[in-house]
């Protein structure tokens, strides 16, 4: 595998309430680590439930209604996700009160965090807050707390959520990726050219990364 001075550019289109997005990211991160690949990651917004109310919905009810699943099928899906997460060091704590949220405010904070080079840190904190700690991400104060916990300014985070100052930018980014044909997440684009969809698994990501490294510039 050839060495390159340029880090691998990775664009990840995802949503915070998408369990396979964090699973896929953890798999990709492990693959990058195993083959010691230099990379730069850029997160981009996608809303699984853009029309969801701000207060969110019980996740079990949401899954049963949106995907027409029985209670047993919902539980089996949770079990699969929990096992897949554990394999790559991410903890899911699903319970009867777990909720799914409207994520537009979160994407605005992620856009803001990019100004400080902290998008990845905030993204991981939001994934953990949602799936591991079951925090109420529908509350602006909770989102501001999470921003503060990674060292961003809490008051500025609250102000951004109150005045919706990055709403236009987020909408435009979402539209851009829809125009690129992205209809599901996670979607990963390597070096602006190679699209990979879904959580591929560590070994598959290693194979993909090795193929990319062997391609001519």
mmCIF file with all atom_site columns, C-alpha atoms in Angstrom:
data_model
loop_
_atom_site.group_PDB
_atom_site.id
_atom_site.type_symbol
_atom_site.label_atom_id
_atom_site.label_alt_id
_atom_site.label_comp_id
_atom_site.label_asym_id
_atom_site.label_entity_id
_atom_site.label_seq_id
_atom_site.pdbx_PDB_ins_code
_atom_site.Cartn_x
_atom_site.Cartn_y
_atom_site.Cartn_z
_atom_site.occupancy
_atom_site.B_iso_or_equiv
_atom_site.pdbx_formal_charge
_atom_site.auth_seq_id
_atom_site.auth_comp_id
_atom_site.auth_asym_id
_atom_site.auth_atom_id
_atom_site.pdbx_PDB_model_num
ATOM 1   C CA . UNK A 1 1   ? 0.000   0.000  0.000  1.00 0.00 ? 1   UNK A CA 1
ATOM 2   C CA . UNK A 1 2   ? 1.486   3.314  -1.035 1.00 0.00 ? 2   UNK A CA 1
ATOM 3   C CA . UNK A 1 3   ? 2.010   6.194  1.326  1.00 0.00 ? 3   UNK A CA 1
ATOM 4   C CA . UNK A 1 4   ? 0.486   9.548  0.518  1.00 0.00 ? 4   UNK A CA 1
ATOM 5   C CA . UNK A 1 5   ? 1.315   12.953 1.862  1.00 0.00 ? 5   UNK A CA 1
ATOM 6   C CA . UNK A 1 6   ? -2.301  13.960 1.550  1.00 0.00 ? 6   UNK A CA 1
ATOM 7   C CA . UNK A 1 7   ? -4.658  12.673 4.264  1.00 0.00 ? 7   UNK A CA 1
ATOM 8   C CA . UNK A 1 8   ? -7.686  10.747 3.087  1.00 0.00 ? 8   UNK A CA 1
ATOM 9   C CA . UNK A 1 9   ? -10.670 13.087 2.909  1.00 0.00 ? 9   UNK A CA 1
ATOM 10  C CA . UNK A 1 10  ? -13.759 11.519 4.441  1.00 0.00 ? 10  UNK A CA 1
ATOM 11  C CA . UNK A 1 11  ? -17.185 13.145 4.219  1.00 0.00 ? 11  UNK A CA 1
ATOM 12  C CA . UNK A 1 12  ? -19.792 11.497 6.435  1.00 0.00 ? 12  UNK A CA 1
ATOM 13  C CA . UNK A 1 13  ? -23.474 12.302 5.960  1.00 0.00 ? 13  UNK A CA 1
ATOM 14  C CA . UNK A 1 14  ? -25.376 11.192 9.044  1.00 0.00 ? 14  UNK A CA 1
ATOM 15  C CA . UNK A 1 15  ? -27.954 11.902 11.733 1.00 0.00 ? 15  UNK A CA 1
ATOM 16  C CA . UNK A 1 16  ? -27.481 11.782 15.499 1.00 0.00 ? 16  UNK A CA 1
ATOM 17  C CA . UNK A 1 17  ? -30.513 9.543  16.082 1.00 0.00 ? 17  UNK A CA 1
ATOM 18  C CA . UNK A 1 18  ? -29.269 6.989  13.525 1.00 0.00 ? 18  UNK A CA 1
ATOM 19  C CA . UNK A 1 19  ? -27.777 4.019  15.435 1.00 0.00 ? 19  UNK A CA 1
ATOM 20  C CA . UNK A 1 20  ? -26.027 2.615  12.387 1.00 0.00 ? 20  UNK A CA 1
ATOM 21  C CA . UNK A 1 21  ? -24.321 5.977  11.892 1.00 0.00 ? 21  UNK A CA 1
ATOM 22  C CA . UNK A 1 22  ? -22.382 5.677  15.136 1.00 0.00 ? 22  UNK A CA 1
ATOM 23  C CA . UNK A 1 23  ? -21.797 1.962  14.596 1.00 0.00 ? 23  UNK A CA 1
ATOM 24  C CA . UNK A 1 24  ? -20.483 2.629  11.087 1.00 0.00 ? 24  UNK A CA 1
ATOM 25  C CA . UNK A 1 25  ? -18.285 5.456  12.308 1.00 0.00 ? 25  UNK A CA 1
ATOM 26  C CA . UNK A 1 26  ? -16.771 3.303  15.057 1.00 0.00 ? 26  UNK A CA 1
ATOM 27  C CA . UNK A 1 27  ? -16.102 0.550  12.520 1.00 0.00 ? 27  UNK A CA 1
ATOM 28  C CA . UNK A 1 28  ? -14.459 3.015  10.133 1.00 0.00 ? 28  UNK A CA 1
ATOM 29  C CA . UNK A 1 29  ? -12.396 4.583  12.925 1.00 0.00 ? 29  UNK A CA 1
ATOM 30  C CA . UNK A 1 30  ? -11.118 1.167  13.968 1.00 0.00 ? 30  UNK A CA 1
ATOM 31  C CA . UNK A 1 31  ? -10.215 0.306  10.371 1.00 0.00 ? 31  UNK A CA 1
ATOM 32  C CA . UNK A 1 32  ? -8.339  3.600  9.986  1.00 0.00 ? 32  UNK A CA 1
ATOM 33  C CA . UNK A 1 33  ? -6.467  2.899  13.196 1.00 0.00 ? 33  UNK A CA 1
ATOM 34  C CA . UNK A 1 34  ? -5.546  -0.649 12.246 1.00 0.00 ? 34  UNK A CA 1
ATOM 35  C CA . UNK A 1 35  ? -3.927  0.319  8.958  1.00 0.00 ? 35  UNK A CA 1
ATOM 36  C CA . UNK A 1 36  ? -2.594  3.638  10.256 1.00 0.00 ? 36  UNK A CA 1
ATOM 37  C CA . UNK A 1 37  ? -4.286  5.819  7.647  1.00 0.00 ? 37  UNK A CA 1
ATOM 38  C CA . UNK A 1 38  ? -3.968  9.601  7.839  1.00 0.00 ? 38  UNK A CA 1
ATOM 39  C CA . UNK A 1 39  ? -7.381  11.185 7.342  1.00 0.00 ? 39  UNK A CA 1
ATOM 40  C CA . UNK A 1 40  ? -9.545  14.237 7.832  1.00 0.00 ? 40  UNK A CA 1
ATOM 41  C CA . UNK A 1 41  ? -13.224 13.808 8.580  1.00 0.00 ? 41  UNK A CA 1
ATOM 42  C CA . UNK A 1 42  ? -16.065 16.172 7.736  1.00 0.00 ? 42  UNK A CA 1
ATOM 43  C CA . UNK A 1 43  ? -19.574 15.637 9.106  1.00 0.00 ? 43  UNK A CA 1
ATOM 44  C CA . UNK A 1 44  ? -22.650 16.700 7.148  1.00 0.00 ? 44  UNK A CA 1
ATOM 45  C CA . UNK A 1 45  ? -26.323 16.941 8.170  1.00 0.00 ? 45  UNK A CA 1
ATOM 46  C CA . UNK A 1 46  ? -29.134 14.566 7.332  1.00 0.00 ? 46  UNK A CA 1
ATOM 47  C CA . UNK A 1 47  ? -32.483 14.400 9.110  1.00 0.00 ? 47  UNK A CA 1
ATOM 48  C CA . UNK A 1 48  ? -34.157 11.028 9.382  1.00 0.00 ? 48  UNK A CA 1
ATOM 49  C CA . UNK A 1 49  ? -37.310 12.643 10.757 1.00 0.00 ? 49  UNK A CA 1
ATOM 50  C CA . UNK A 1 50  ? -37.436 16.245 9.515  1.00 0.00 ? 50  UNK A CA 1
ATOM 51  C CA . UNK A 1 51  ? -41.156 16.558 10.243 1.00 0.00 ? 51  UNK A CA 1
ATOM 52  C CA . UNK A 1 52  ? -40.984 15.251 13.795 1.00 0.00 ? 52  UNK A CA 1
ATOM 53  C CA . UNK A 1 53  ? -42.271 17.546 16.513 1.00 0.00 ? 53  UNK A CA 1
ATOM 54  C CA . UNK A 1 54  ? -39.710 19.304 18.693 1.00 0.00 ? 54  UNK A CA 1
ATOM 55  C CA . UNK A 1 55  ? -40.603 17.199 21.730 1.00 0.00 ? 55  UNK A CA 1
ATOM 56  C CA . UNK A 1 56  ? -39.780 13.965 19.884 1.00 0.00 ? 56  UNK A CA 1
ATOM 57  C CA . UNK A 1 57  ? -41.453 10.569 20.210 1.00 0.00 ? 57  UNK A CA 1
ATOM 58  C CA . UNK A 1 58  ? -41.024 7.325  22.114 1.00 0.00 ? 58  UNK A CA 1
ATOM 59  C CA . UNK A 1 59  ? -38.540 5.272  20.079 1.00 0.00 ? 59  UNK A CA 1
ATOM 60  C CA . UNK A 1 60  ? -40.419 1.992  20.340 1.00 0.00 ? 60  UNK A CA 1
ATOM 61  C CA . UNK A 1 61  ? -43.651 3.628  19.172 1.00 0.00 ? 61  UNK A CA 1
ATOM 62  C CA . UNK A 1 62  ? -41.773 5.463  16.425 1.00 0.00 ? 62  UNK A CA 1
ATOM 63  C CA . UNK A 1 63  ? -40.138 2.290  15.132 1.00 0.00 ? 63  UNK A CA 1
ATOM 64  C CA . UNK A 1 64  ? -43.367 0.341  15.164 1.00 0.00 ? 64  UNK A CA 1
ATOM 65  C CA . UNK A 1 65  ? -45.247 3.078  13.300 1.00 0.00 ? 65  UNK A CA 1
ATOM 66  C CA . UNK A 1 66  ? -42.602 4.242  10.813 1.00 0.00 ? 66  UNK A CA 1
ATOM 67  C CA . UNK A 1 67  ? -41.309 0.801  9.872  1.00 0.00 ? 67  UNK A CA 1
ATOM 68  C CA . UNK A 1 68  ? -44.507 -1.174 10.552 1.00 0.00 ? 68  UNK A CA 1
ATOM 69  C CA . UNK A 1 69  ? -42.688 -3.455 12.992 1.00 0.00 ? 69  UNK A CA 1
ATOM 70  C CA . UNK A 1 70  ? -44.087 -5.623 15.737 1.00 0.00 ? 70  UNK A CA 1
ATOM 71  C CA . UNK A 1 71  ? -42.842 -5.146 19.286 1.00 0.00 ? 71  UNK A CA 1
ATOM 72  C CA . UNK A 1 72  ? -40.753 -8.305 18.934 1.00 0.00 ? 72  UNK A CA 1
ATOM 73  C CA . UNK A 1 73  ? -39.166 -7.032 15.705 1.00 0.00 ? 73  UNK A CA 1
ATOM 74  C CA . UNK A 1 74  ? -38.340 -3.714 17.367 1.00 0.00 ? 74  UNK A CA 1
ATOM 75  C CA . UNK A 1 75  ? -36.648 -5.563 20.243 1.00 0.00 ? 75  UNK A CA 1
ATOM 76  C CA . UNK A 1 76  ? -34.715 -7.839 17.874 1.00 0.00 ? 76  UNK A CA 1
ATOM 77  C CA . UNK A 1 77  ? -33.483 -4.772 15.991 1.00 0.00 ? 77  UNK A CA 1
ATOM 78  C CA . UNK A 1 78  ? -32.355 -3.172 19.258 1.00 0.00 ? 78  UNK A CA 1
ATOM 79  C CA . UNK A 1 79  ? -30.529 -6.354 20.229 1.00 0.00 ? 79  UNK A CA 1
ATOM 80  C CA . UNK A 1 80  ? -28.674 -6.439 16.905 1.00 0.00 ? 80  UNK A CA 1
ATOM 81  C CA . UNK A 1 81  ? -27.647 -2.806 17.235 1.00 0.00 ? 81  UNK A CA 1
ATOM 82  C CA . UNK A 1 82  ? -26.543 -3.275 20.835 1.00 0.00 ? 82  UNK A CA 1
ATOM 83  C CA . UNK A 1 83  ? -24.363 -6.242 19.866 1.00 0.00 ? 83  UNK A CA 1
ATOM 84  C CA . UNK A 1 84  ? -22.893 -4.433 16.855 1.00 0.00 ? 84  UNK A CA 1
ATOM 85  C CA . UNK A 1 85  ? -22.121 -1.414 18.995 1.00 0.00 ? 85  UNK A CA 1
ATOM 86  C CA . UNK A 1 86  ? -20.444 -3.516 21.679 1.00 0.00 ? 86  UNK A CA 1
ATOM 87  C CA . UNK A 1 87  ? -18.145 -5.045 19.066 1.00 0.00 ? 87  UNK A CA 1
ATOM 88  C CA . UNK A 1 88  ? -16.666 -1.613 18.350 1.00 0.00 ? 88  UNK A CA 1
ATOM 89  C CA . UNK A 1 89  ? -16.760 -0.210 21.863 1.00 0.00 ? 89  UNK A CA 1
ATOM 90  C CA . UNK A 1 90  ? -19.992 1.786  21.796 1.00 0.00 ? 90  UNK A CA 1
ATOM 91  C CA . UNK A 1 91  ? -22.658 1.278  24.437 1.00 0.00 ? 91  UNK A CA 1
ATOM 92  C CA . UNK A 1 92  ? -26.366 1.373  23.615 1.00 0.00 ? 92  UNK A CA 1
ATOM 93  C CA . UNK A 1 93  ? -28.770 1.624  26.550 1.00 0.00 ? 93  UNK A CA 1
ATOM 94  C CA . UNK A 1 94  ? -32.203 1.233  25.033 1.00 0.00 ? 94  UNK A CA 1
ATOM 95  C CA . UNK A 1 95  ? -35.150 1.205  27.420 1.00 0.00 ? 95  UNK A CA 1
ATOM 96  C CA . UNK A 1 96  ? -38.909 1.682  27.317 1.00 0.00 ? 96  UNK A CA 1
ATOM 97  C CA . UNK A 1 97  ? -38.512 5.445  27.702 1.00 0.00 ? 97  UNK A CA 1
ATOM 98  C CA . UNK A 1 98  ? -35.872 5.958  25.003 1.00 0.00 ? 98  UNK A CA 1
ATOM 99  C CA . UNK A 1 99  ? -36.987 8.702  22.661 1.00 0.00 ? 99  UNK A CA 1
ATOM 100 C CA . UNK A 1 100 ? -36.175 9.783  19.132 1.00 0.00 ? 100 UNK A CA 1
ATOM 101 C CA . UNK A 1 101 ? -35.744 13.494 18.526 1.00 0.00 ? 101 UNK A CA 1
ATOM 102 C CA . UNK A 1 102 ? -36.022 16.173 15.909 1.00 0.00 ? 102 UNK A CA 1
ATOM 103 C CA . UNK A 1 103 ? -32.333 16.808 15.183 1.00 0.00 ? 103 UNK A CA 1
ATOM 104 C CA . UNK A 1 104 ? -32.362 20.134 13.344 1.00 0.00 ? 104 UNK A CA 1
ATOM 105 C CA . UNK A 1 105 ? -31.084 22.071 16.374 1.00 0.00 ? 105 UNK A CA 1
ATOM 106 C CA . UNK A 1 106 ? -28.274 19.565 16.832 1.00 0.00 ? 106 UNK A CA 1
ATOM 107 C CA . UNK A 1 107 ? -27.144 20.020 13.250 1.00 0.00 ? 107 UNK A CA 1
ATOM 108 C CA . UNK A 1 108 ? -27.036 23.775 13.789 1.00 0.00 ? 108 UNK A CA 1
ATOM 109 C CA . UNK A 1 109 ? -24.745 23.298 16.793 1.00 0.00 ? 109 UNK A CA 1
ATOM 110 C CA . UNK A 1 110 ? -22.539 20.953 14.787 1.00 0.00 ? 110 UNK A CA 1
ATOM 111 C CA . UNK A 1 111 ? -22.263 23.592 12.060 1.00 0.00 ? 111 UNK A CA 1
ATOM 112 C CA . UNK A 1 112 ? -21.240 26.110 14.713 1.00 0.00 ? 112 UNK A CA 1
ATOM 113 C CA . UNK A 1 113 ? -18.719 23.724 16.288 1.00 0.00 ? 113 UNK A CA 1
ATOM 114 C CA . UNK A 1 114 ? -16.970 23.410 12.940 1.00 0.00 ? 114 UNK A CA 1
ATOM 115 C CA . UNK A 1 115 ? -15.757 27.004 13.357 1.00 0.00 ? 115 UNK A CA 1
ATOM 116 C CA . UNK A 1 116 ? -13.664 25.759 16.279 1.00 0.00 ? 116 UNK A CA 1
ATOM 117 C CA . UNK A 1 117 ? -12.621 22.457 14.733 1.00 0.00 ? 117 UNK A CA 1
ATOM 118 C CA . UNK A 1 118 ? -14.830 20.608 17.238 1.00 0.00 ? 118 UNK A CA 1
ATOM 119 C CA . UNK A 1 119 ? -17.517 19.051 15.060 1.00 0.00 ? 119 UNK A CA 1
ATOM 120 C CA . UNK A 1 120 ? -16.261 15.514 15.555 1.00 0.00 ? 120 UNK A CA 1
ATOM 121 C CA . UNK A 1 121 ? -16.025 15.989 19.322 1.00 0.00 ? 121 UNK A CA 1
ATOM 122 C CA . UNK A 1 122 ? -19.558 17.352 19.528 1.00 0.00 ? 122 UNK A CA 1
ATOM 123 C CA . UNK A 1 123 ? -20.897 14.653 17.220 1.00 0.00 ? 123 UNK A CA 1
ATOM 124 C CA . UNK A 1 124 ? -19.487 11.915 19.446 1.00 0.00 ? 124 UNK A CA 1
ATOM 125 C CA . UNK A 1 125 ? -20.799 13.648 22.565 1.00 0.00 ? 125 UNK A CA 1
ATOM 126 C CA . UNK A 1 126 ? -24.280 13.825 21.051 1.00 0.00 ? 126 UNK A CA 1
ATOM 127 C CA . UNK A 1 127 ? -24.232 10.160 20.024 1.00 0.00 ? 127 UNK A CA 1
ATOM 128 C CA . UNK A 1 128 ? -23.253 9.192  23.570 1.00 0.00 ? 128 UNK A CA 1
ATOM 129 C CA . UNK A 1 129 ? -25.783 11.541 25.153 1.00 0.00 ? 129 UNK A CA 1
ATOM 130 C CA . UNK A 1 130 ? -28.560 10.052 23.046 1.00 0.00 ? 130 UNK A CA 1
ATOM 131 C CA . UNK A 1 131 ? -27.813 6.346  22.838 1.00 0.00 ? 131 UNK A CA 1
ATOM 132 C CA . UNK A 1 132 ? -25.806 5.682  26.001 1.00 0.00 ? 132 UNK A CA 1
ATOM 133 C CA . UNK A 1 133 ? -27.107 8.206  28.520 1.00 0.00 ? 133 UNK A CA 1
ATOM 134 C CA . UNK A 1 134 ? -30.671 8.749  27.240 1.00 0.00 ? 134 UNK A CA 1
ATOM 135 C CA . UNK A 1 135 ? -30.469 12.523 27.697 1.00 0.00 ? 135 UNK A CA 1
ATOM 136 C CA . UNK A 1 136 ? -33.339 14.628 26.412 1.00 0.00 ? 136 UNK A CA 1
ATOM 137 C CA . UNK A 1 137 ? -31.889 16.150 23.258 1.00 0.00 ? 137 UNK A CA 1
ATOM 138 C CA . UNK A 1 138 ? -35.166 17.924 22.554 1.00 0.00 ? 138 UNK A CA 1
ATOM 139 C CA . UNK A 1 139 ? -34.258 20.402 25.304 1.00 0.00 ? 139 UNK A CA 1
ATOM 140 C CA . UNK A 1 140 ? -32.124 23.361 24.250 1.00 0.00 ? 140 UNK A CA 1
ATOM 141 C CA . UNK A 1 141 ? -30.600 23.554 27.706 1.00 0.00 ? 141 UNK A CA 1
ATOM 142 C CA . UNK A 1 142 ? -29.418 19.944 27.453 1.00 0.00 ? 142 UNK A CA 1
ATOM 143 C CA . UNK A 1 143 ? -27.839 20.577 24.053 1.00 0.00 ? 143 UNK A CA 1
ATOM 144 C CA . UNK A 1 144 ? -26.091 23.653 25.458 1.00 0.00 ? 144 UNK A CA 1
ATOM 145 C CA . UNK A 1 145 ? -24.863 21.596 28.412 1.00 0.00 ? 145 UNK A CA 1
ATOM 146 C CA . UNK A 1 146 ? -23.353 19.014 26.056 1.00 0.00 ? 146 UNK A CA 1
ATOM 147 C CA . UNK A 1 147 ? -21.611 21.747 24.066 1.00 0.00 ? 147 UNK A CA 1
ATOM 148 C CA . UNK A 1 148 ? -20.188 23.141 27.303 1.00 0.00 ? 148 UNK A CA 1
ATOM 149 C CA . UNK A 1 149 ? -19.016 19.703 28.403 1.00 0.00 ? 149 UNK A CA 1
ATOM 150 C CA . UNK A 1 150 ? -16.622 19.526 25.441 1.00 0.00 ? 150 UNK A CA 1
ATOM 151 C CA . UNK A 1 151 ? -15.371 23.058 26.071 1.00 0.00 ? 151 UNK A CA 1
ATOM 152 C CA . UNK A 1 152 ? -17.623 25.171 23.852 1.00 0.00 ? 152 UNK A CA 1
ATOM 153 C CA . UNK A 1 153 ? -19.393 28.249 25.161 1.00 0.00 ? 153 UNK A CA 1
ATOM 154 C CA . UNK A 1 154 ? -22.756 27.344 26.706 1.00 0.00 ? 154 UNK A CA 1
ATOM 155 C CA . UNK A 1 155 ? -24.268 30.823 26.399 1.00 0.00 ? 155 UNK A CA 1
ATOM 156 C CA . UNK A 1 156 ? -23.337 31.039 22.728 1.00 0.00 ? 156 UNK A CA 1
ATOM 157 C CA . UNK A 1 157 ? -24.816 27.586 22.103 1.00 0.00 ? 157 UNK A CA 1
ATOM 158 C CA . UNK A 1 158 ? -28.099 28.681 23.689 1.00 0.00 ? 158 UNK A CA 1
ATOM 159 C CA . UNK A 1 159 ? -28.123 31.892 21.670 1.00 0.00 ? 159 UNK A CA 1
ATOM 160 C CA . UNK A 1 160 ? -27.636 29.921 18.442 1.00 0.00 ? 160 UNK A CA 1
ATOM 161 C CA . UNK A 1 161 ? -30.563 27.674 19.282 1.00 0.00 ? 161 UNK A CA 1
ATOM 162 C CA . UNK A 1 162 ? -32.755 30.610 20.265 1.00 0.00 ? 162 UNK A CA 1
ATOM 163 C CA . UNK A 1 163 ? -32.157 32.686 17.157 1.00 0.00 ? 163 UNK A CA 1
ATOM 164 C CA . UNK A 1 164 ? -31.696 29.746 14.762 1.00 0.00 ? 164 UNK A CA 1
ATOM 165 C CA . UNK A 1 165 ? -28.810 31.593 13.148 1.00 0.00 ? 165 UNK A CA 1
ATOM 166 C CA . UNK A 1 166 ? -27.473 28.608 11.217 1.00 0.00 ? 166 UNK A CA 1
ATOM 167 C CA . UNK A 1 167 ? -30.824 27.299 9.988  1.00 0.00 ? 167 UNK A CA 1
ATOM 168 C CA . UNK A 1 168 ? -30.204 28.473 6.420  1.00 0.00 ? 168 UNK A CA 1
ATOM 169 C CA . UNK A 1 169 ? -26.750 26.928 6.252  1.00 0.00 ? 169 UNK A CA 1
ATOM 170 C CA . UNK A 1 170 ? -27.980 23.581 7.533  1.00 0.00 ? 170 UNK A CA 1
ATOM 171 C CA . UNK A 1 171 ? -30.895 23.508 5.097  1.00 0.00 ? 171 UNK A CA 1
ATOM 172 C CA . UNK A 1 172 ? -28.548 24.296 2.230  1.00 0.00 ? 172 UNK A CA 1
ATOM 173 C CA . UNK A 1 173 ? -26.140 21.549 3.286  1.00 0.00 ? 173 UNK A CA 1
ATOM 174 C CA . UNK A 1 174 ? -28.958 19.029 3.531  1.00 0.00 ? 174 UNK A CA 1
ATOM 175 C CA . UNK A 1 175 ? -30.169 20.019 0.076  1.00 0.00 ? 175 UNK A CA 1
ATOM 176 C CA . UNK A 1 176 ? -26.660 19.729 -1.364 1.00 0.00 ? 176 UNK A CA 1
ATOM 177 C CA . UNK A 1 177 ? -26.308 16.130 -0.244 1.00 0.00 ? 177 UNK A CA 1
ATOM 178 C CA . UNK A 1 178 ? -29.788 15.216 -1.438 1.00 0.00 ? 178 UNK A CA 1
ATOM 179 C CA . UNK A 1 179 ? -28.790 16.580 -4.826 1.00 0.00 ? 179 UNK A CA 1
ATOM 180 C CA . UNK A 1 180 ? -25.756 14.291 -4.703 1.00 0.00 ? 180 UNK A CA 1
ATOM 181 C CA . UNK A 1 181 ? -28.139 11.352 -4.429 1.00 0.00 ? 181 UNK A CA 1
ATOM 182 C CA . UNK A 1 182 ? -27.854 10.708 -0.694 1.00 0.00 ? 182 UNK A CA 1
ATOM 183 C CA . UNK A 1 183 ? -31.131 9.177  0.467  1.00 0.00 ? 183 UNK A CA 1
ATOM 184 C CA . UNK A 1 184 ? -30.032 7.134  3.478  1.00 0.00 ? 184 UNK A CA 1
ATOM 185 C CA . UNK A 1 185 ? -27.395 7.253  6.183  1.00 0.00 ? 185 UNK A CA 1
ATOM 186 C CA . UNK A 1 186 ? -24.674 6.652  7.006  1.00 0.00 ? 186 UNK A CA 1
ATOM 187 C CA . UNK A 1 187 ? -23.220 7.654  3.654  1.00 0.00 ? 187 UNK A CA 1
ATOM 188 C CA . UNK A 1 188 ? -19.451 8.012  3.448  1.00 0.00 ? 188 UNK A CA 1
ATOM 189 C CA . UNK A 1 189 ? -17.657 9.711  0.567  1.00 0.00 ? 189 UNK A CA 1
ATOM 190 C CA . UNK A 1 190 ? -13.917 9.192  0.207  1.00 0.00 ? 190 UNK A CA 1
ATOM 191 C CA . UNK A 1 191 ? -11.840 11.834 -1.593 1.00 0.00 ? 191 UNK A CA 1
ATOM 192 C CA . UNK A 1 192 ? -14.978 13.401 -3.129 1.00 0.00 ? 192 UNK A CA 1
ATOM 193 C CA . UNK A 1 193 ? -15.358 10.411 -5.466 1.00 0.00 ? 193 UNK A CA 1
ATOM 194 C CA . UNK A 1 194 ? -16.114 7.104  -3.810 1.00 0.00 ? 194 UNK A CA 1
ATOM 195 C CA . UNK A 1 195 ? -19.447 6.592  -2.010 1.00 0.00 ? 195 UNK A CA 1
ATOM 196 C CA . UNK A 1 196 ? -19.983 3.840  0.543  1.00 0.00 ? 196 UNK A CA 1
ATOM 197 C CA . UNK A 1 197 ? -23.384 3.424  2.192  1.00 0.00 ? 197 UNK A CA 1
ATOM 198 C CA . UNK A 1 198 ? -24.275 1.748  5.450  1.00 0.00 ? 198 UNK A CA 1
ATOM 199 C CA . UNK A 1 199 ? -22.212 0.300  8.278  1.00 0.00 ? 199 UNK A CA 1
ATOM 200 C CA . UNK A 1 200 ? -19.761 -1.937 6.421  1.00 0.00 ? 200 UNK A CA 1
ATOM 201 C CA . UNK A 1 201 ? -17.936 -3.646 9.280  1.00 0.00 ? 201 UNK A CA 1
ATOM 202 C CA . UNK A 1 202 ? -14.292 -3.223 10.245 1.00 0.00 ? 202 UNK A CA 1
ATOM 203 C CA . UNK A 1 203 ? -12.890 -5.782 7.805  1.00 0.00 ? 203 UNK A CA 1
ATOM 204 C CA . UNK A 1 204 ? -14.816 -4.386 4.861  1.00 0.00 ? 204 UNK A CA 1
ATOM 205 C CA . UNK A 1 205 ? -13.679 -0.868 5.706  1.00 0.00 ? 205 UNK A CA 1
ATOM 206 C CA . UNK A 1 206 ? -10.082 -2.076 5.855  1.00 0.00 ? 206 UNK A CA 1
ATOM 207 C CA . UNK A 1 207 ? -10.489 -3.586 2.385  1.00 0.00 ? 207 UNK A CA 1
ATOM 208 C CA . UNK A 1 208 ? -12.041 -0.365 1.070  1.00 0.00 ? 208 UNK A CA 1
ATOM 209 C CA . UNK A 1 209 ? -9.255  1.755  2.550  1.00 0.00 ? 209 UNK A CA 1
ATOM 210 C CA . UNK A 1 210 ? -6.589  -0.493 1.066  1.00 0.00 ? 210 UNK A CA 1
ATOM 211 C CA . UNK A 1 211 ? -8.229  -0.297 -2.361 1.00 0.00 ? 211 UNK A CA 1
ATOM 212 C CA . UNK A 1 212 ? -8.343  3.491  -2.123 1.00 0.00 ? 212 UNK A CA 1
ATOM 213 C CA . UNK A 1 213 ? -4.689  3.656  -1.118 1.00 0.00 ? 213 UNK A CA 1
ATOM 214 C CA . UNK A 1 214 ? -3.698  1.560  -4.138 1.00 0.00 ? 214 UNK A CA 1
ATOM 215 C CA . UNK A 1 215 ? -5.573  3.738  -6.613 1.00 0.00 ? 215 UNK A CA 1
ATOM 216 C CA . UNK A 1 216 ? -3.520  6.109  -8.778 1.00 0.00 ? 216 UNK A CA 1
ATOM 217 C CA . UNK A 1 217 ? -3.820  9.775  -7.885 1.00 0.00 ? 217 UNK A CA 1
#
